[in-house]
CSV table of C-alpha atoms and ligand atoms in Angstrom, one decimal:
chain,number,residue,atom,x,y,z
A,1,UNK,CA,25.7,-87.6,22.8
A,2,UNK,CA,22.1,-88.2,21.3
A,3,UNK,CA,22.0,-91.5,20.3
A,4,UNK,CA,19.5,-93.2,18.2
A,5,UNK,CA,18.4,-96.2,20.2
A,6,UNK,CA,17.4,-99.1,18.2
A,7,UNK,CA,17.9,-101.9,21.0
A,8,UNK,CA,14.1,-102.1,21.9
A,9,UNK,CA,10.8,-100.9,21.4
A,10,UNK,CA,11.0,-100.5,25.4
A,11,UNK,CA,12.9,-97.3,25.1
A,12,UNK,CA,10.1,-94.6,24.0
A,13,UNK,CA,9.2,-92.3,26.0
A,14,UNK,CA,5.4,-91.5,27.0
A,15,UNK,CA,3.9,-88.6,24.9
A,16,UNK,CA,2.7,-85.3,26.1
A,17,UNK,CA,-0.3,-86.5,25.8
A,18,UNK,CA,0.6,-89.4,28.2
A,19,UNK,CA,2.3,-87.1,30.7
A,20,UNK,CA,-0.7,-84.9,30.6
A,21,UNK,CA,-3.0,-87.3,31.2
A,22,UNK,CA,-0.9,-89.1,34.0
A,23,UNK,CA,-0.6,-85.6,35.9
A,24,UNK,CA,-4.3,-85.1,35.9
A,25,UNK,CA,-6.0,-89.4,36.1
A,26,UNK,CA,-8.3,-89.4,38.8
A,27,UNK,CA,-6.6,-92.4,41.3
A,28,UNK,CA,-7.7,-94.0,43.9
A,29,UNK,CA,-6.2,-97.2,45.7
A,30,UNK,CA,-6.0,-100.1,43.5
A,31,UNK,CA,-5.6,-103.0,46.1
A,32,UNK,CA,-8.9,-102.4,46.7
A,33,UNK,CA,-10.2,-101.8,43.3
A,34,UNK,CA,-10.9,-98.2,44.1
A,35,UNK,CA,-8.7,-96.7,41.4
A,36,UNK,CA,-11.5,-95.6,38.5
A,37,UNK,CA,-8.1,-95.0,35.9
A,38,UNK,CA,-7.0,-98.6,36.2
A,39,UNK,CA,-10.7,-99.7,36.6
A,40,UNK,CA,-11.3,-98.2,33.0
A,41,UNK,CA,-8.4,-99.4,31.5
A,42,UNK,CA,-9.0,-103.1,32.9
A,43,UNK,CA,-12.6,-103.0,31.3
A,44,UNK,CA,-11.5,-100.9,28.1
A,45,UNK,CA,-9.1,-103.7,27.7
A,46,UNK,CA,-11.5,-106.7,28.3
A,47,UNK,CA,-14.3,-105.5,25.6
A,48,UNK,CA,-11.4,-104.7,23.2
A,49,UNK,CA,-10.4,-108.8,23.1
A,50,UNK,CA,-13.8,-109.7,24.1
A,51,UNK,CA,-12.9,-111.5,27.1
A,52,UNK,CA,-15.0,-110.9,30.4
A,53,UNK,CA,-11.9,-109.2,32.8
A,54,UNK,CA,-8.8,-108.0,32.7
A,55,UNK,CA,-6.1,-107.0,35.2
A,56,UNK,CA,-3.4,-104.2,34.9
A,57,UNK,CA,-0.2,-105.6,36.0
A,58,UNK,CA,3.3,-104.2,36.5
A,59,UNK,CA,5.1,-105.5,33.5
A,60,UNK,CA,4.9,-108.6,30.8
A,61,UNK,CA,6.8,-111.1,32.7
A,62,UNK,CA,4.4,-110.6,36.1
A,63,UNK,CA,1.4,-111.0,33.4
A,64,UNK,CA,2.9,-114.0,32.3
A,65,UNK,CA,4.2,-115.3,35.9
A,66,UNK,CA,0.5,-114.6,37.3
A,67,UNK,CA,-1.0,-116.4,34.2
A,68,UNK,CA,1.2,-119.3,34.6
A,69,UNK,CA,-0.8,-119.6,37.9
A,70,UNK,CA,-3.6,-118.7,37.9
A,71,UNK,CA,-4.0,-121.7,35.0
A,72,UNK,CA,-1.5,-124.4,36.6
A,73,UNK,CA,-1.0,-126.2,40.5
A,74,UNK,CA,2.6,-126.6,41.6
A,75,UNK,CA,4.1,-129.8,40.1
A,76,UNK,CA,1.5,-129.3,36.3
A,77,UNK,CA,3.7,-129.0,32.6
A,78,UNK,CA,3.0,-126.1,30.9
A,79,UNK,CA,4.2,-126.4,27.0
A,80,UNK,CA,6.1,-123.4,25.9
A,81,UNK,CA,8.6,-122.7,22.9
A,82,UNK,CA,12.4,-123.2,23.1
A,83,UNK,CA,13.0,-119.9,21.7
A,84,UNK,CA,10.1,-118.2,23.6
A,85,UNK,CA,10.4,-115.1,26.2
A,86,UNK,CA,7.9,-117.5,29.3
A,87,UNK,CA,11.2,-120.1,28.1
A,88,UNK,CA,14.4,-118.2,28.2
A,89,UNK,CA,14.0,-114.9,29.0
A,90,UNK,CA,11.7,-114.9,32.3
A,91,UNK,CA,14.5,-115.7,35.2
A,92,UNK,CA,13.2,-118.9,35.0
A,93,UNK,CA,9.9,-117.8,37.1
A,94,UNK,CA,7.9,-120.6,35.6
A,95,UNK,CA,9.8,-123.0,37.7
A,96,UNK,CA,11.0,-121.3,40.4
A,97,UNK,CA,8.3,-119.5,41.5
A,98,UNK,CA,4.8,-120.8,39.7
A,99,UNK,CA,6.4,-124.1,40.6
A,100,UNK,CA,5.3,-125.3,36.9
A,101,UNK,CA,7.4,-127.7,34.6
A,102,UNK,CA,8.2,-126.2,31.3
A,103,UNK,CA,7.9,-128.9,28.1
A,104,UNK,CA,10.2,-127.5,25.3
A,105,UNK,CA,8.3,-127.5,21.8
A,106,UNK,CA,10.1,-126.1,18.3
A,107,UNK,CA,8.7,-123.0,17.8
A,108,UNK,CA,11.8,-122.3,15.3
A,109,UNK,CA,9.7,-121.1,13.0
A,110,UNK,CA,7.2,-119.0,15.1
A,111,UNK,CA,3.8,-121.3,16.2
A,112,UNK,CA,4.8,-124.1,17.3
A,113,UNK,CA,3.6,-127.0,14.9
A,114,UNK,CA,0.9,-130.1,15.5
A,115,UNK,CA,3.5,-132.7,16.0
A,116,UNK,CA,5.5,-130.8,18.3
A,117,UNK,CA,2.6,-130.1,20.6
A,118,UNK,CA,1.3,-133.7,20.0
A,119,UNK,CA,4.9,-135.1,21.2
A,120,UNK,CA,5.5,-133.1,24.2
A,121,UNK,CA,1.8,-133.6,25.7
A,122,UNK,CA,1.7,-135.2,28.7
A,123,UNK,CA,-2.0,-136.9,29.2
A,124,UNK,CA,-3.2,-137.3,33.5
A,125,UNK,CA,-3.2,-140.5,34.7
A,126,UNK,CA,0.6,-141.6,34.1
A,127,UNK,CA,2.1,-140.9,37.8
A,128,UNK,CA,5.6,-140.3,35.7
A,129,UNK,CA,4.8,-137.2,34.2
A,130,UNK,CA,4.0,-134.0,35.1
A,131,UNK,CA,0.7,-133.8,33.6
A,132,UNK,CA,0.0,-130.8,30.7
A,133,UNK,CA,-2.6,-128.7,31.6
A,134,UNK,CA,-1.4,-125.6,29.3
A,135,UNK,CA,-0.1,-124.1,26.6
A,136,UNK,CA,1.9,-120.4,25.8
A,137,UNK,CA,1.8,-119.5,22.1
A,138,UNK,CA,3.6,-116.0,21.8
A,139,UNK,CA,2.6,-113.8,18.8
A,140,UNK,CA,4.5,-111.9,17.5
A,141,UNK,CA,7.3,-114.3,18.5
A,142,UNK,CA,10.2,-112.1,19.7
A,143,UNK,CA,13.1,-114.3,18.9
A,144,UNK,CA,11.8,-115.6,15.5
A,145,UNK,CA,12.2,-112.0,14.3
A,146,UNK,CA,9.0,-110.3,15.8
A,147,UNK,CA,6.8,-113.0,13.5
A,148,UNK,CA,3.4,-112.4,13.5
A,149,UNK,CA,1.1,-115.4,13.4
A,150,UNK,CA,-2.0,-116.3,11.0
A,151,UNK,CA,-4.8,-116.4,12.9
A,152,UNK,CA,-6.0,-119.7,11.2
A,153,UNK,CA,-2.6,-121.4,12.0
A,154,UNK,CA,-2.8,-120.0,15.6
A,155,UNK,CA,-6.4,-120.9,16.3
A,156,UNK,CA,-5.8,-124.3,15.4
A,157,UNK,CA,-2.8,-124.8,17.7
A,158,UNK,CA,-5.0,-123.6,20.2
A,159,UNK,CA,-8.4,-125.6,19.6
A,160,UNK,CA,-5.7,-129.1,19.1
A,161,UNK,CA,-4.6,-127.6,22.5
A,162,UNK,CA,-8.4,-127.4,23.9
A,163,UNK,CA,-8.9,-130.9,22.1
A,164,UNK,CA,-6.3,-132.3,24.9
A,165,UNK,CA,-7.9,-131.1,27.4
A,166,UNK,CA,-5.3,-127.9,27.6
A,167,UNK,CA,-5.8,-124.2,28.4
A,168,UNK,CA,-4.1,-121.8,26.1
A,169,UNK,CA,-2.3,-118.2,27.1
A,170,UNK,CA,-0.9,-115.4,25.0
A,171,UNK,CA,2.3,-114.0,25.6
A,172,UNK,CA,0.5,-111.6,23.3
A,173,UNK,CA,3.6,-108.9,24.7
A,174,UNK,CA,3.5,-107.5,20.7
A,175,UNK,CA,0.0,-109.3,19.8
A,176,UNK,CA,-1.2,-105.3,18.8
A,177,UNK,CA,1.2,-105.9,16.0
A,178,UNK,CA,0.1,-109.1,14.6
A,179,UNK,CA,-3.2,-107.0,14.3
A,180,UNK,CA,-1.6,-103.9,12.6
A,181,UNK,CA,0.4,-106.7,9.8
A,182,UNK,CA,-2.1,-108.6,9.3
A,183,UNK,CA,-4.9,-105.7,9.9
A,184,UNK,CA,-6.9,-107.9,11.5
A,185,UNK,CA,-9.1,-108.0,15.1
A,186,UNK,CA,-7.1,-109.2,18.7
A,187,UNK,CA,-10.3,-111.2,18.8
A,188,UNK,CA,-9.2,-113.6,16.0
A,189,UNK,CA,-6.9,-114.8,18.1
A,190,UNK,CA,-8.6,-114.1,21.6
A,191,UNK,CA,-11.7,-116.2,21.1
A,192,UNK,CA,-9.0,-119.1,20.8
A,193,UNK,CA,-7.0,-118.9,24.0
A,194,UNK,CA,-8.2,-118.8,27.5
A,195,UNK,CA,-5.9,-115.9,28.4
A,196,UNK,CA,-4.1,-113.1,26.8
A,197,UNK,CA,-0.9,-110.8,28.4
A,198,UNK,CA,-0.6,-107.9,26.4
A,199,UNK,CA,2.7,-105.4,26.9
A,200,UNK,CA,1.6,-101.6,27.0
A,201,UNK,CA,5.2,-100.5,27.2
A,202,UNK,CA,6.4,-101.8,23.8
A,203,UNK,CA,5.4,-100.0,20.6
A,204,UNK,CA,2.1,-98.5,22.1
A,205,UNK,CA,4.5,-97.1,24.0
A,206,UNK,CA,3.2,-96.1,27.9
A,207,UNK,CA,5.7,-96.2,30.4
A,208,UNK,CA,5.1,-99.1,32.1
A,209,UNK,CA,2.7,-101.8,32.5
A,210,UNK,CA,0.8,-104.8,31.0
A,211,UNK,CA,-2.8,-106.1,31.0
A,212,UNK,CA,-4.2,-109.3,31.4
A,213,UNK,CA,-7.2,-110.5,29.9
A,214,UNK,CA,-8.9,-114.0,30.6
A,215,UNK,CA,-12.7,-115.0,32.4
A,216,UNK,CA,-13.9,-113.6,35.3
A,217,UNK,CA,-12.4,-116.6,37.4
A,218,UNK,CA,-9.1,-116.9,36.1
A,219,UNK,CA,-8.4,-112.8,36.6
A,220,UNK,CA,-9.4,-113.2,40.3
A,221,UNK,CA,-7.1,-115.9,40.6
A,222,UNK,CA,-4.9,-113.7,38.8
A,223,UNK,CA,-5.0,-110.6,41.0
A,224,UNK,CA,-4.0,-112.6,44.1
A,225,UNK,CA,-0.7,-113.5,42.7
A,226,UNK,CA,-0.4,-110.3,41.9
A,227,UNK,CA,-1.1,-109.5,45.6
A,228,UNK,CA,1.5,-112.5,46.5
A,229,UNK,CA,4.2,-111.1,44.3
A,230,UNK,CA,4.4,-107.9,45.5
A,231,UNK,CA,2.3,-106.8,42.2
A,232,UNK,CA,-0.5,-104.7,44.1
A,233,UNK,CA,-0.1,-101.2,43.6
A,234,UNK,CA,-2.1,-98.1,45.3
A,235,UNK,CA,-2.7,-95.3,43.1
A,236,UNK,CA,-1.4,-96.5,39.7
A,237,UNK,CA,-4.3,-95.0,37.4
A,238,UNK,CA,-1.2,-91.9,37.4
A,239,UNK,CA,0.5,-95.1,35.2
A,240,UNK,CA,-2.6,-96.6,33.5
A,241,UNK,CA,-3.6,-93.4,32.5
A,242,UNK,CA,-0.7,-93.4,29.8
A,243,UNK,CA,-1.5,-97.3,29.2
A,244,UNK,CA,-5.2,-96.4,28.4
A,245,UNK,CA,-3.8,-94.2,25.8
A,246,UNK,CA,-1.4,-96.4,24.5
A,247,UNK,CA,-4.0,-99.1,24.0
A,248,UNK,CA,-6.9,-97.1,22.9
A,249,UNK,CA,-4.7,-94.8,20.8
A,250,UNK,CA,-1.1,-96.1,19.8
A,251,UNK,CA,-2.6,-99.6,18.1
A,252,UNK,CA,-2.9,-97.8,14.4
A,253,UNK,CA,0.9,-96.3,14.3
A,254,UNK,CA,2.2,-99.9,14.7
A,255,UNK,CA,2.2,-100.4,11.3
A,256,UNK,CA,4.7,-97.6,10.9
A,257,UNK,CA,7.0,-99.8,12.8
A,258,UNK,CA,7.1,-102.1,10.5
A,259,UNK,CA,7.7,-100.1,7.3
A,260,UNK,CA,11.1,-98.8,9.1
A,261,UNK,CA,11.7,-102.1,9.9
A,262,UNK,CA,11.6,-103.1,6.7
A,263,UNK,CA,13.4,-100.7,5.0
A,264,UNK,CA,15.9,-101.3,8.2
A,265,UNK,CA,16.1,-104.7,6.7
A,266,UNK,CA,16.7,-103.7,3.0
A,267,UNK,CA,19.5,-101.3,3.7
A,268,UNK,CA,21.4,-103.8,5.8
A,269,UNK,CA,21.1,-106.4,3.2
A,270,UNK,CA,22.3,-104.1,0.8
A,271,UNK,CA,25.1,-103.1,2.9
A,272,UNK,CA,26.6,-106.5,3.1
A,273,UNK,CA,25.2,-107.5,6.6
A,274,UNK,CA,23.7,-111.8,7.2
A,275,UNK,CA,19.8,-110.4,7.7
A,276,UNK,CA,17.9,-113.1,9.1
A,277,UNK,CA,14.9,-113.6,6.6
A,278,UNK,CA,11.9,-114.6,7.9
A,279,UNK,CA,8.3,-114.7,5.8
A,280,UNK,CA,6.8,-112.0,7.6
A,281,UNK,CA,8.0,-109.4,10.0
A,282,UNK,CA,6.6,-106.8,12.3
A,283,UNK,CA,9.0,-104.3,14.2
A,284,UNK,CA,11.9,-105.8,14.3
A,285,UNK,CA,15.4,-107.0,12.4
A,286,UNK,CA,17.7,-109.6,13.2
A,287,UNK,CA,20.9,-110.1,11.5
A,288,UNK,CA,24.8,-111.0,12.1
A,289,UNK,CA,27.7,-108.9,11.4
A,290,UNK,CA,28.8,-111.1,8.7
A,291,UNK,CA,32.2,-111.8,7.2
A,292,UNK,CA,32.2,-108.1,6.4
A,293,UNK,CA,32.1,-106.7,9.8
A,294,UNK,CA,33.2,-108.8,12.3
A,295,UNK,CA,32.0,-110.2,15.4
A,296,UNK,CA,28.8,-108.8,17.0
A,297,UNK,CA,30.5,-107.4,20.2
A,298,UNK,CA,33.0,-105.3,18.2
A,299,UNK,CA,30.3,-103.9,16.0
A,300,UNK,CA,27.8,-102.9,18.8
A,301,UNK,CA,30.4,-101.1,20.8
A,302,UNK,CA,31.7,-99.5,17.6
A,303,UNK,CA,27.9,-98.5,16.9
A,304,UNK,CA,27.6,-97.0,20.4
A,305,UNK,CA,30.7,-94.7,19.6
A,306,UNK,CA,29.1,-93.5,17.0
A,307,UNK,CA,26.0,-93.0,18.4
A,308,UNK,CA,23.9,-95.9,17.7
A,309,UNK,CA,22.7,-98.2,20.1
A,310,UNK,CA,22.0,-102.0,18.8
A,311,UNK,CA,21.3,-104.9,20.8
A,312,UNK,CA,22.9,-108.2,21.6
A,313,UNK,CA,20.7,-111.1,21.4
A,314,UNK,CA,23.2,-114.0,22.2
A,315,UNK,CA,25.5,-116.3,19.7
A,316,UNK,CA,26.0,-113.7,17.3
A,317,UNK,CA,22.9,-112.4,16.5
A,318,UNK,CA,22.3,-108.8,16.3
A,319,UNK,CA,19.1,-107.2,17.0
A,320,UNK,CA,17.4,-103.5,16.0
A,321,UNK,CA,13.9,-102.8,16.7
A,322,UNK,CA,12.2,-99.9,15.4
A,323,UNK,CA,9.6,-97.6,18.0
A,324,UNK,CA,7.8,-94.6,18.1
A,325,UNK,CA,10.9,-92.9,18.7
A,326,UNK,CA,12.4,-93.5,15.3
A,327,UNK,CA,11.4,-92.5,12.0
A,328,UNK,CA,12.7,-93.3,8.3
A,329,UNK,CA,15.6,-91.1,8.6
A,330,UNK,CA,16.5,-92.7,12.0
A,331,UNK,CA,16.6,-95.7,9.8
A,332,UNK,CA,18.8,-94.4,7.0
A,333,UNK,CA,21.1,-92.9,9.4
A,334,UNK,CA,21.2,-95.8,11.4
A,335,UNK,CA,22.2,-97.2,8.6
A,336,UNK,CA,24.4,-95.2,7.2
A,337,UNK,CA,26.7,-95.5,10.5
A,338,UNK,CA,26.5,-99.4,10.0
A,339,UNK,CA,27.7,-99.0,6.7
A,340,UNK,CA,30.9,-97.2,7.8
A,341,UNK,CA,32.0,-99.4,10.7
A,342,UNK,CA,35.6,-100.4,10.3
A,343,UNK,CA,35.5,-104.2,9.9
B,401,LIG,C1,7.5,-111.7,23.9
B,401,LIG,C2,7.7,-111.0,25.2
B,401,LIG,N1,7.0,-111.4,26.3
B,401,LIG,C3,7.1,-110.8,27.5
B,401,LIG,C4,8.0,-109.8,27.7
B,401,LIG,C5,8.2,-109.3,29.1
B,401,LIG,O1,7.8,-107.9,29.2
B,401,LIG,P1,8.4,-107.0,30.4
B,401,LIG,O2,9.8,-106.6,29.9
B,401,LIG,O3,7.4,-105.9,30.5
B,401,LIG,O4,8.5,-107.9,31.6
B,401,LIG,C6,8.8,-109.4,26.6
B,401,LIG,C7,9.7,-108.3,26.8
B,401,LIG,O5,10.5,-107.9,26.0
B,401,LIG,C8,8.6,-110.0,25.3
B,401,LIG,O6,9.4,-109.6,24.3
C-alpha cells in the first residue's frame, strides 16, 4: 500500500536533484577537513546566519548534544523548556553524556517568558547550585505546535539571557521556517544567540544531517565532540551535497508547508476533531481525537489501514506534519479518510 505519510517532515525523500548531486560531490576526508562539499556547505551556512563557522553534523540531537558542550563544563545548568526537544526528546544526553543539569522553564506557550528565565537562573558564587551558564530557546517550538517566534520577543529572551551573564543556543531544528512565516532573515534571530543548530533533514528536506553555526572558538570546541561521539565522518560531502541544496534551495517552499498545514487544520476542525489552536503555526497540526472519534491509539491504527500514517505524540495528542512530499490534495484526502473513521 502507498500511504500518505503525515507523521513527520523527516520522511521526504532527497530530490533528483539531491541524488544527482550526491552521485557526482567532489569528497574528500572530512576528519581532516579535506572534504571541499562539506567545506562549502559549512561556510555557505556560516555567511547565511552571519556567524563566523559552522560544522556539519550527523543529525539535530548530535548538534544539540555538541552545543550543549562546547558552551557548558560537567556539573553547569543549562535552562531549557519543559516541552522542548534538548528536554524530553534527546535520550536525556544533556545529562548523561554533556554531564549538564537541565533547569525546567514554561515554554507552554512557545519562548519561554522573563519571569521564567529570571526564576530558574542560578547566579555563580552559591556552592548549592549548579551555576547557569546557558540558555536553549527552540524556534519553531516542536511541541507548541511548530510555533514560530517573533524575533523581537526572541531577541530579548536572549539579550536578558546575555544580561546574566548566559550564552544562548538555537535548537533552530525548523528555524528556516520561522523565516518563511514570518518572511524574515535567520539573522534576526542569529545576531542574538551565541549558537544556532539548524536540521537539514526536515522540510528542506536532504537526507540527513544538521549544521551548526556559532564563533570560530565554540565550532572547534564543537568538532571535537563530534570527534568524541563517534560524529567524524570521512567522505560525507556524498551527504552534504544534498544538505547544500536543501539549504541553499529548499528555504522558499517552506512556506508551502504551511498553507497545507493550515488548510490541514481547517478541515479537521470542520470534521469534528479537538485542533490545538495556537496563534501562529508553521508546518505542523496537533489535535486529539475528540469525543467523536475515540482514543488516539484506535484512530492512528485505523488511519494506517487506510493508508494514512499519523503520529503519536504522547497523552492523547495527535500529530500531522506536512513536507515536501505532500501537497493540497494529500491534505484533503488525508482528510477525507479522517473523516470516515469509525468512531
Ligand atoms: C525541535 C527539534 N530539535 C531537534 C531535533 C533532532 O533532530 P534529529 O532527529 O535530526 O536528531 C528535532 C527532531 O525532530 C526537533 O524537532
Amino acid at each position: 500500500m502507498e500511504y500518505l505519510d503525515f507523521r513527520s517532515d523527516t520522511v521526504t525523500m532527497p530530490t533528483e536533484e539531491m541524488r544527482r548531486a550526491m552521485a557526482s560531490a567532489v569528497v574528500g576526508d572530512d576528519v581532516y577537513g579535506d572534504d571541499p562539499t562539506v567545506n562549502e556547505l559549512q561556510e555557505y551556512a556560516a555567511k547565511l546566519t552571519g556567524m563566523e563557522a559552522a560544522l556539519y553534523v550527523c543529525s539535530g540531537t548530535m548538534g544539540n548534544l555538541v552545543s550543549l558542550m562546547s558552551h557548558c563544563a560537567r556539573g553547569e545548568g543549562v535552562l531549557m523548556g519543559v516541552n522542548s526537544h534538548t528536554w524530553k526528546n534527546e535520550a536525556g544526553n544533556a545529562a548523561f553524556i554533556a554531564g549538564v543539569m537541565p533547569y525546567p522553564l514554561d515554554d507552554s506557550s512557545g519562548l519561554p517568558g522573563e519571569e521564567s528565565i529570571k526564576s530558574s537562573y542560578q547566579p555563580k558564587g552559591n556552592i548549592h547550585y549548579a551555576n547557569t551558564v546557558l540558555l536553549v530557546l527552540e524556534n519553531t517550538h516542536n511541541s507548541a505546535g511548530g510555533l514560530p517566534a517573533e524575533a523581537g520577543p526572541f531577541a530579548r529572551a536572549a539579550s536578558l539571557a546575555h544580561d546574566m551573564d548566559m550564552k544562548v543556543h538555537i535548537d533552530g531544528a525548523r528555524i528556516f521556517d520561522a523565516v518563511a512565516f514570518f518572511g524574515n532573515d535567520v539573522k534576526d534571530y542569529t545576531r542574538a544567540a551565541d549558537s544556532v543548530q539548524i536540521c537539514l533533514s526536515k522540510g528542506l528536506g536532504a537526507p540527513m544531517g544538521s549544521i551548526v553555526c556559532g564563533n570560530r572558538d565554540f565550532i572547534d570546541r564543537a568538532r571535537k565532540y563530534r570527534k568524541s561521539l563517534g560524529g567524524g565522518q570521512r567522505q560525507s560531502g556524498i551527504a552534504a551535497a544534498a544538505g547544500l541544496i536543501a539549504l541553499r534551495d529548499m528555504r522558499d517552499r517552506l512556506s508551502e508547508d504551511h498553507e497545507n498545514a493550515a488548510l490541514m487544520a481547517d478541515l479537521l476542525l470542520e470534521y469534528g476533531f479537538d485542533v490545538e489552536y495556537v496563534p501562529r503555526r508553521t508546518n505542523m497540526v496537533y489535535f486529539r481525537a475528540g469525543e467523536k472519534f475515540g482514543d488516539a491509539d484506535s484512530l492512528i491504527r485505523q488511519c494506517r489501514g487506510k493508508g494514512l500514517l499519523i503520529g503519536s505524540a504522547g497523552a492523547g495528542r495527535i500529530r500531522m506534519v506536512t513536507h515536501l512530499g505532500l501537497d493540497g490534495d494529500s491534505v484533503r484526502n488525508a482528510a477525507a479518510i479522517l473523516k470516515d473513521i469509525d468512531a
